[in-house]
Short mmCIF file of C-alpha atoms and ligand atoms in Angstrom, two decimals:
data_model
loop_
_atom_site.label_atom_id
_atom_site.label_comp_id
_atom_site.label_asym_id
_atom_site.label_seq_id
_atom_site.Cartn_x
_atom_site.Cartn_y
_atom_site.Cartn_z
CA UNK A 1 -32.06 -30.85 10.22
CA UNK A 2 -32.65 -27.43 7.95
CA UNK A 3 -29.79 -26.82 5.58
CA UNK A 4 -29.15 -22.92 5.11
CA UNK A 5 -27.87 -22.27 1.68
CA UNK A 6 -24.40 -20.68 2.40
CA UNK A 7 -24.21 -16.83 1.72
CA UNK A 8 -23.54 -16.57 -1.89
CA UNK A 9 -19.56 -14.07 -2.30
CA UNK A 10 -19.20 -12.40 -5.47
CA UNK A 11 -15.02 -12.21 -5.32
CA UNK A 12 -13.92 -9.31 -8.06
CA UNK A 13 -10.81 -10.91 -8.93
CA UNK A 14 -8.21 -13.24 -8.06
CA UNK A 15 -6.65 -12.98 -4.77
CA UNK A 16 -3.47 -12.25 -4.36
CA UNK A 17 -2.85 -15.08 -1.92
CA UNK A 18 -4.83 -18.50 -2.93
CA UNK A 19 -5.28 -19.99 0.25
CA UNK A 20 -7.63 -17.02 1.21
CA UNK A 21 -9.68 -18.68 -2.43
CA UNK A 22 -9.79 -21.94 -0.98
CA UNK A 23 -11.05 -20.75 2.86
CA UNK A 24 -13.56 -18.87 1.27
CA UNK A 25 -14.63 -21.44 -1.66
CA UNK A 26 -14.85 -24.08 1.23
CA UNK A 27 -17.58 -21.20 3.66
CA UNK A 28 -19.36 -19.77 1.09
CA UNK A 29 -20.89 -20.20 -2.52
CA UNK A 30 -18.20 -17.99 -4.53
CA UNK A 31 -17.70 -16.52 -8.13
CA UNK A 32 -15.35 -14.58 -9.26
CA UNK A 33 -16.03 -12.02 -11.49
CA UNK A 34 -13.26 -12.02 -13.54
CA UNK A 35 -13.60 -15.52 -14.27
CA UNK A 36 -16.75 -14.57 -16.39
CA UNK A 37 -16.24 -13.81 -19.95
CA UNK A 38 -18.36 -11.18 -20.34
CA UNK A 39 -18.72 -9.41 -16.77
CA UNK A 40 -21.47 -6.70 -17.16
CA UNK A 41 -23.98 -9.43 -18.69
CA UNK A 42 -22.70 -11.65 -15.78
CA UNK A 43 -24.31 -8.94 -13.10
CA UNK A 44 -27.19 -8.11 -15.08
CA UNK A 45 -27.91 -11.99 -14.98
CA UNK A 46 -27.06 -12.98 -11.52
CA UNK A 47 -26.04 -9.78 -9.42
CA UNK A 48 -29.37 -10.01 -7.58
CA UNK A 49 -28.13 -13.36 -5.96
CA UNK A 50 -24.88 -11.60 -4.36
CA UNK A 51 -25.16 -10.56 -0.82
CA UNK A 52 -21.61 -10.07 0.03
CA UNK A 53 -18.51 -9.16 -1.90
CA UNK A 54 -14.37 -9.75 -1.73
CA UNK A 55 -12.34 -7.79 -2.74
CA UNK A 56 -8.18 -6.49 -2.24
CA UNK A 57 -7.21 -2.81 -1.86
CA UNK A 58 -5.31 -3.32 -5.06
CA UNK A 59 -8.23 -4.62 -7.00
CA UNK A 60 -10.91 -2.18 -5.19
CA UNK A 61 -14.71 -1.50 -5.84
CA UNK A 62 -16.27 0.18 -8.71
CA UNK A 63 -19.50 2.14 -7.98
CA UNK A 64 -21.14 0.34 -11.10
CA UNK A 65 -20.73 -3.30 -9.60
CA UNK A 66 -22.10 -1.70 -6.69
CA UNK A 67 -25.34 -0.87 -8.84
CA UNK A 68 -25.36 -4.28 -10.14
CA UNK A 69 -25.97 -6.06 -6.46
CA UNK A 70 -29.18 -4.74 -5.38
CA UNK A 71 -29.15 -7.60 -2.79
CA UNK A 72 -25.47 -6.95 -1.75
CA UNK A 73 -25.15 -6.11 2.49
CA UNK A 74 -21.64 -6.50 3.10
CA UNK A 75 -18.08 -5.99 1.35
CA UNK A 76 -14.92 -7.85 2.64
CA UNK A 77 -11.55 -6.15 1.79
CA UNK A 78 -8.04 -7.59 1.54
CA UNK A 79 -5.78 -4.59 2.45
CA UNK A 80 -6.05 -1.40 4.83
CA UNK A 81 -6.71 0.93 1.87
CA UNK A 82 -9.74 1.68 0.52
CA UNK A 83 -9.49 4.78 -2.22
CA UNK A 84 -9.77 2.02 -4.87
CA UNK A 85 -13.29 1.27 -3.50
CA UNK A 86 -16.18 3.50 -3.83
CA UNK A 87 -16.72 3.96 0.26
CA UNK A 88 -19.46 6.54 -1.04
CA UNK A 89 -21.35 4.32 -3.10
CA UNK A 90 -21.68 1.48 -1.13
CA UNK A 91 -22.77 3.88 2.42
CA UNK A 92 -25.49 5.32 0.73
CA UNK A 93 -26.88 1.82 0.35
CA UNK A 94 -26.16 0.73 4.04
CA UNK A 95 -23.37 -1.61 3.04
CA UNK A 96 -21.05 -2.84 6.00
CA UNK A 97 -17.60 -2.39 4.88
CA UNK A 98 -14.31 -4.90 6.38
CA UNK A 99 -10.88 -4.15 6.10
CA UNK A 100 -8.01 -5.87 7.42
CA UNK A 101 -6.12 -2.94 9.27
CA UNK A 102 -3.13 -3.65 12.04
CA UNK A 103 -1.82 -6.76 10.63
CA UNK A 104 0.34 -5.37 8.16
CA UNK A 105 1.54 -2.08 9.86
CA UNK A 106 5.32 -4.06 10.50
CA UNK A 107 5.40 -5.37 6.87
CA UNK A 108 4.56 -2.41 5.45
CA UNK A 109 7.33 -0.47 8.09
CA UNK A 110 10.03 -3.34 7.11
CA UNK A 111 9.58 -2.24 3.67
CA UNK A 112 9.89 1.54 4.06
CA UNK A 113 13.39 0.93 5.75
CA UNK A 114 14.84 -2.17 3.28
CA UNK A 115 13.75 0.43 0.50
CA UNK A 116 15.73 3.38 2.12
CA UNK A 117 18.51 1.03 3.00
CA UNK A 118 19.19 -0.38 -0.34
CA UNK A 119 18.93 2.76 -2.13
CA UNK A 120 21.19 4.43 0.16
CA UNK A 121 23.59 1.86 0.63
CA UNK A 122 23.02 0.50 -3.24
CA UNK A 123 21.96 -2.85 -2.41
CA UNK A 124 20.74 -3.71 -5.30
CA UNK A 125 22.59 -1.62 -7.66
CA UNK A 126 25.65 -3.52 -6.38
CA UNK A 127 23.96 -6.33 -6.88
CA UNK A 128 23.57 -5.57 -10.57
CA UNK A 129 27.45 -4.85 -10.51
CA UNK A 130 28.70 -7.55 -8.98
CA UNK A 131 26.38 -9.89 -11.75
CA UNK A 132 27.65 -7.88 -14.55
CA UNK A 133 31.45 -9.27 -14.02
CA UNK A 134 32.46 -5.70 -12.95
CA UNK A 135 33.54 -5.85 -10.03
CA UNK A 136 37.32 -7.76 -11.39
CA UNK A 137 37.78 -4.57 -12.98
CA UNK A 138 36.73 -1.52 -10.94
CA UNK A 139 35.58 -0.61 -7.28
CA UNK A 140 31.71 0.46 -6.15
CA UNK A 141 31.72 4.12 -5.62
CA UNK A 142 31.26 4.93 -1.39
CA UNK A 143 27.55 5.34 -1.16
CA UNK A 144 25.24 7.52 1.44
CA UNK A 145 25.39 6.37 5.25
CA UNK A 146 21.41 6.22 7.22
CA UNK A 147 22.21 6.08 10.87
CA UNK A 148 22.28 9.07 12.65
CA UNK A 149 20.51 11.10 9.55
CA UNK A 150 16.68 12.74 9.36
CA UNK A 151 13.84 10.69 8.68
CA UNK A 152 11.07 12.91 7.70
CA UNK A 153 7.49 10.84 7.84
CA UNK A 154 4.29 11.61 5.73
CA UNK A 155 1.67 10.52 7.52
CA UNK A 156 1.55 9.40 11.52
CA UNK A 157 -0.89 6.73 11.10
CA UNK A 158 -0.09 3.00 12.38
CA UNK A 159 2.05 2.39 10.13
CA UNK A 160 4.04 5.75 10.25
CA UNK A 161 4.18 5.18 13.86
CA UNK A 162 5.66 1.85 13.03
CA UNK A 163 8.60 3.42 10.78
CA UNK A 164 9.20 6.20 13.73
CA UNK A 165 9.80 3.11 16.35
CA UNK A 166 12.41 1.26 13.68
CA UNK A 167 14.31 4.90 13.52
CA UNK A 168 15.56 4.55 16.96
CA UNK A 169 17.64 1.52 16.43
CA UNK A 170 19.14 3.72 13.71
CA UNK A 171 19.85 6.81 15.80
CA UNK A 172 17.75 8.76 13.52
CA UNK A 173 15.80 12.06 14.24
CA UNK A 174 12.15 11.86 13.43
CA UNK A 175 10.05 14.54 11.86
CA UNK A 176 6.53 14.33 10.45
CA UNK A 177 3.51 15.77 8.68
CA UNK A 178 -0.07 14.84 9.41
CA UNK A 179 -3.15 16.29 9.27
CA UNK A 180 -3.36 17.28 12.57
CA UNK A 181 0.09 16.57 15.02
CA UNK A 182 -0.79 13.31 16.10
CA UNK A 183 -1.84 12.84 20.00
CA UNK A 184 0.98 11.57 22.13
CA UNK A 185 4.36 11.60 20.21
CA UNK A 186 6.93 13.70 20.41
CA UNK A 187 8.82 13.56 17.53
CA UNK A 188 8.71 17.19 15.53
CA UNK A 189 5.96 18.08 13.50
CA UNK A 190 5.74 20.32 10.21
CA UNK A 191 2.80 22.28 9.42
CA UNK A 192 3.87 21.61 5.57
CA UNK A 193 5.30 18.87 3.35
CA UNK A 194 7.56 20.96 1.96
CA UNK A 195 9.07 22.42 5.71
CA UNK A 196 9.32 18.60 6.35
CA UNK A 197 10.98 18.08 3.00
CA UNK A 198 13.38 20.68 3.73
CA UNK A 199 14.15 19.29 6.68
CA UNK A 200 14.92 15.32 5.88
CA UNK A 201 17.26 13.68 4.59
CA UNK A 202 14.65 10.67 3.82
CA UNK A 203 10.84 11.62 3.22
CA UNK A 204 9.01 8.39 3.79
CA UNK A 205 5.39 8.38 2.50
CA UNK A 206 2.72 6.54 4.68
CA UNK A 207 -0.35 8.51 3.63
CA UNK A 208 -3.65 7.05 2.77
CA UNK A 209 -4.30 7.38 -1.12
CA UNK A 210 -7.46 9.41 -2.65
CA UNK A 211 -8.58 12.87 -3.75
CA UNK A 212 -6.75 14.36 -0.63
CA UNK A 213 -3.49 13.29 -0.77
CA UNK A 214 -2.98 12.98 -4.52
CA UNK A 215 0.33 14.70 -6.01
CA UNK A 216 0.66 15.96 -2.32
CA UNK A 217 4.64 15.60 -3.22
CA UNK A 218 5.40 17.44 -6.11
CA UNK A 219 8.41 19.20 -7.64
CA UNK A 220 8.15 22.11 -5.56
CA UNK A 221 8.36 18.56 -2.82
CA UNK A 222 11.23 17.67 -4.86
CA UNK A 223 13.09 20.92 -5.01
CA UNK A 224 12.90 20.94 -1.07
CA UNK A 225 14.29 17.54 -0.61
CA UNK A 226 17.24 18.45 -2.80
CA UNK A 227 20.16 16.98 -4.10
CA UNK A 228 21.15 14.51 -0.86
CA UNK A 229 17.73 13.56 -0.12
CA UNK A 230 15.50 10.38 -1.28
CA UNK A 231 11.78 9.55 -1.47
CA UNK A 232 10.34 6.01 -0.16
CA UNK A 233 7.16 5.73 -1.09
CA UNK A 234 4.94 2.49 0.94
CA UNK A 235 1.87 4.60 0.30
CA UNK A 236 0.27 4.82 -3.09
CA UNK A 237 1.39 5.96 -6.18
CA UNK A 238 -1.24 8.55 -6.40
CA UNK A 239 0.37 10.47 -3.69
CA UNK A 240 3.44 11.15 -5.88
CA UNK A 241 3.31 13.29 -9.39
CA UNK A 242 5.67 10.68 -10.82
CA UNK A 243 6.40 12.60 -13.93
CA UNK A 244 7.63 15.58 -11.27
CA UNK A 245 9.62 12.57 -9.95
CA UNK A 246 11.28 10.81 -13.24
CA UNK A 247 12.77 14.42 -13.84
CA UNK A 248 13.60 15.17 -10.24
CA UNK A 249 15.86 11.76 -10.58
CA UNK A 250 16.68 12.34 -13.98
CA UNK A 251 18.41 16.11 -12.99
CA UNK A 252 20.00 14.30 -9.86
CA UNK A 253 17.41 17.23 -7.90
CA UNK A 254 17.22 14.77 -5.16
CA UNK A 255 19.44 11.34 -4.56
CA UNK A 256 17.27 8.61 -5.19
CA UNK A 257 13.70 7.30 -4.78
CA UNK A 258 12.58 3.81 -3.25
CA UNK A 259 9.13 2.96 -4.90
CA UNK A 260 6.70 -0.03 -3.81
CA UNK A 261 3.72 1.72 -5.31
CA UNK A 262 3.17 3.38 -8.85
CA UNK A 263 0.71 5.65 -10.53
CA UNK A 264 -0.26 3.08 -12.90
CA UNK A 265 0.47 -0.32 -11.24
CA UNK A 266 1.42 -2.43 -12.79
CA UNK A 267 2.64 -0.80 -15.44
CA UNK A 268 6.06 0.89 -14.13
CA UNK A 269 7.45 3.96 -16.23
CA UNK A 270 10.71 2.88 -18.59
CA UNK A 271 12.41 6.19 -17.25
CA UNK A 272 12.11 5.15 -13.74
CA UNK A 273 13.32 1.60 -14.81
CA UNK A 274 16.19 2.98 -16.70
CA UNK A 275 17.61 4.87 -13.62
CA UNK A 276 19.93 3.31 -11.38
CA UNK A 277 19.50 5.77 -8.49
CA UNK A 278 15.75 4.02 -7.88
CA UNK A 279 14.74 0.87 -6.16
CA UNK A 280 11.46 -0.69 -7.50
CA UNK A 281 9.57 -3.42 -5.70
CA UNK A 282 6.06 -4.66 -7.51
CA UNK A 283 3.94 -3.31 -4.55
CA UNK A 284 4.89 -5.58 -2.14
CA UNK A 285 5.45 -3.76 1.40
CA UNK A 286 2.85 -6.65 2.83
CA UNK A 287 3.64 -9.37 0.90
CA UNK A 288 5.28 -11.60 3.37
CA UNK A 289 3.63 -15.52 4.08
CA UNK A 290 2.32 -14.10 8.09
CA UNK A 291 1.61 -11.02 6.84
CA UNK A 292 -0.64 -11.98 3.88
CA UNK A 293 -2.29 -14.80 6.51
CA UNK A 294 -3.24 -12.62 8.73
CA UNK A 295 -4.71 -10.29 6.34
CA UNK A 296 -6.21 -13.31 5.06
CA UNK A 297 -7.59 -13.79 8.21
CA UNK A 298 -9.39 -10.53 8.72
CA UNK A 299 -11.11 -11.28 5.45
CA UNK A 300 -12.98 -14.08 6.52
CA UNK A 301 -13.08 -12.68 10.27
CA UNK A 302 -15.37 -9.72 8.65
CA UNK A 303 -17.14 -11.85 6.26
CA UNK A 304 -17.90 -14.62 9.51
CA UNK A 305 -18.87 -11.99 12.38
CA UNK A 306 -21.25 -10.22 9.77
CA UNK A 307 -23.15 -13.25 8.85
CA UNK A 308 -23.47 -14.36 12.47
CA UNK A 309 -23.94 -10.51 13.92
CA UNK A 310 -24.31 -8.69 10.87
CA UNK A 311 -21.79 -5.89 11.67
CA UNK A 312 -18.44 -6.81 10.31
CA UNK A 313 -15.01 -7.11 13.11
CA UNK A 314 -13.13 -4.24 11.61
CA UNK A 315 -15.44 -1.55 10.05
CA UNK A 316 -13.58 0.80 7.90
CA UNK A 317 -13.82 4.36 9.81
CA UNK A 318 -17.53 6.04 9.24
CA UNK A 319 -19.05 3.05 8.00
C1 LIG B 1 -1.79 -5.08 -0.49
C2 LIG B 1 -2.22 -2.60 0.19
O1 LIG B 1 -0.66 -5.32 -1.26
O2 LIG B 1 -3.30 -2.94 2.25
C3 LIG B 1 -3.13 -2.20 1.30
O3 LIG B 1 -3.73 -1.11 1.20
O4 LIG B 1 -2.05 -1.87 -0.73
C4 LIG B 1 -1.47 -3.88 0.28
O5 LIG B 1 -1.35 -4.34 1.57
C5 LIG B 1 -2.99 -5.20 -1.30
O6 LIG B 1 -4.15 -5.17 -0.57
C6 LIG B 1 -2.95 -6.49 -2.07
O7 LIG B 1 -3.83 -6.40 -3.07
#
């Protein structure tokens, strides 16, 4: 019997879920890049020998490491965005591209709502109170009510569609911006962020990152939103100008902000951490154990169907 060498995986970085390490470490011949002490000399050396590569939207794909896998045929990505990878790059050489899209659309939903609950409601803010000993000594101000109120929606992907179908059970109105007004809803659409801004009482971002969408909401945004209405932002960081935002919060311009994604992750502003009106979570709309195994799953899905068929399960779109 012939033994093929298994398909050496250049992995950029650790994983964010170790399981997915060990699946892969036990399919394929894997190193991870930022295991090596001195990266650049580490391609130069043995990027020739790479013929596929893992990576996490978070983490991404520079165009240089790109360069420095001449042999490289495939690229298997833990996430459903791909702004931190260089898409361009990696065409122009003919590279199949996976992502893991679907799997996380509920997650990522669950997320945008626990974020616009607690900041309405003050979940955690109350929490802090309630820790603090204060609550022997004075009485948590009323805070906003959600049912019944606007939820505006950037973005009618999958997983804006998946926030517009938790609104119901809330009695809330939907609105939304897209590109285009997305083919079979019915929900109201606005030709601008800002008319849809005006209009909501919660703007909840779903938006792929990238050139296109970046400081899409801005203080004129802001202004629009105004002094009742919050920002919950499952998208990426890039989509908000977060220094419009500190002062939007700062000069109570609108009500509060729920945040899962940052301009600089993971390095989170002190002024946004020093504001009690604001709800942080460390990018973690998809974090959940089935979540993160499904994802997990994709991965490997990509990575097995392109070595077998060489065309990966779930192409990102135009590759
Ligand atoms: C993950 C994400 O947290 O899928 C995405 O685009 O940003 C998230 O689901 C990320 O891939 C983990 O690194």
């Amino acid at each position: 019997m012939t033994h093929r060498p298994k398909p050496r995986i250049l992995q950029i970085a650790r994983l964010p879920l170790p399981a997915l390490e060990t699946d892969l470490a036990a399919r394929y011949d894997v190193v991870c890049l930022s295991d090596q002490t001195d990266p650049a000399a580490f391609l130069a050396e043995h990027g020739a020998g790479f013929s596929g590569v893992v990576t996490s939207a978070s983490i991404g794909l520079q165009g240089w490491v790109i360069a420095a896998l001449p042999n490289l045929q495939v690229i298997s990505s833990f996430g459903v965005g791909f702004d931190a990878l260089d898409i361009a790059a990696a065409r122009a050489r003919g590279v199949q591209i996976g992502y893991t899209p679907g799997v996380l659309n509920d997650c990522v939903a669950d997320m945008a709502f626990a974020l616009m609950l607690d900041v309405s409601r003050g979940v955690a803010a109350s929490d802090r109170f309630v820790r603090r000993g204060e609550w022997p000594k004075a009485r948590y101000a009323p805070q906003t009510k959600v049912s019944g109120k606007r939820l505006g929606i950037v973005g009618m992907g999958r997983i804006g569609q998946a926030v517009a179908e938790r609104a119901n059970g809330f009695r809330m109105e939907v609105g939304y911006h897209n590109r285009s007004p997305a083919v079979g809803t019915t929900f109201q659409y606005f030709d601008t962020v800002v008319d849809l801004a005006m209009w909501a009482d919660y703007l909840i971002l779903a938006v792929a990152g990238g050139p296109a969408t970046r400081h899409m909401v801005n203080s004129q945004v802001l202004q629009a939103l105004g002094p009742q209405g919050f920002l919950i932002n499952v998208a990426r960081g890039s989509v908000v100008d977060e220094a419009a935002l500190i002062d939007a919060l700062t000069h109570r311009h609108i009500a509060g902000a729920g945040l899962d994604v940052f301009e600089d992750e993971p390095n989170v502003p002190a002024a946004l951490m020093a504001l009690d009106n604001v709800v942080l979570t460390p990018h973690t709309a998809s974090g959940t154990h089935d979540t993160r195994r499904a994802m997990a799953d994709l991965v490997l899905e990509n990575l097995r169907s392109f070595y077998t068929t060489c065309t990966v399960s779930e192409p990102v779109p135009g590759t």
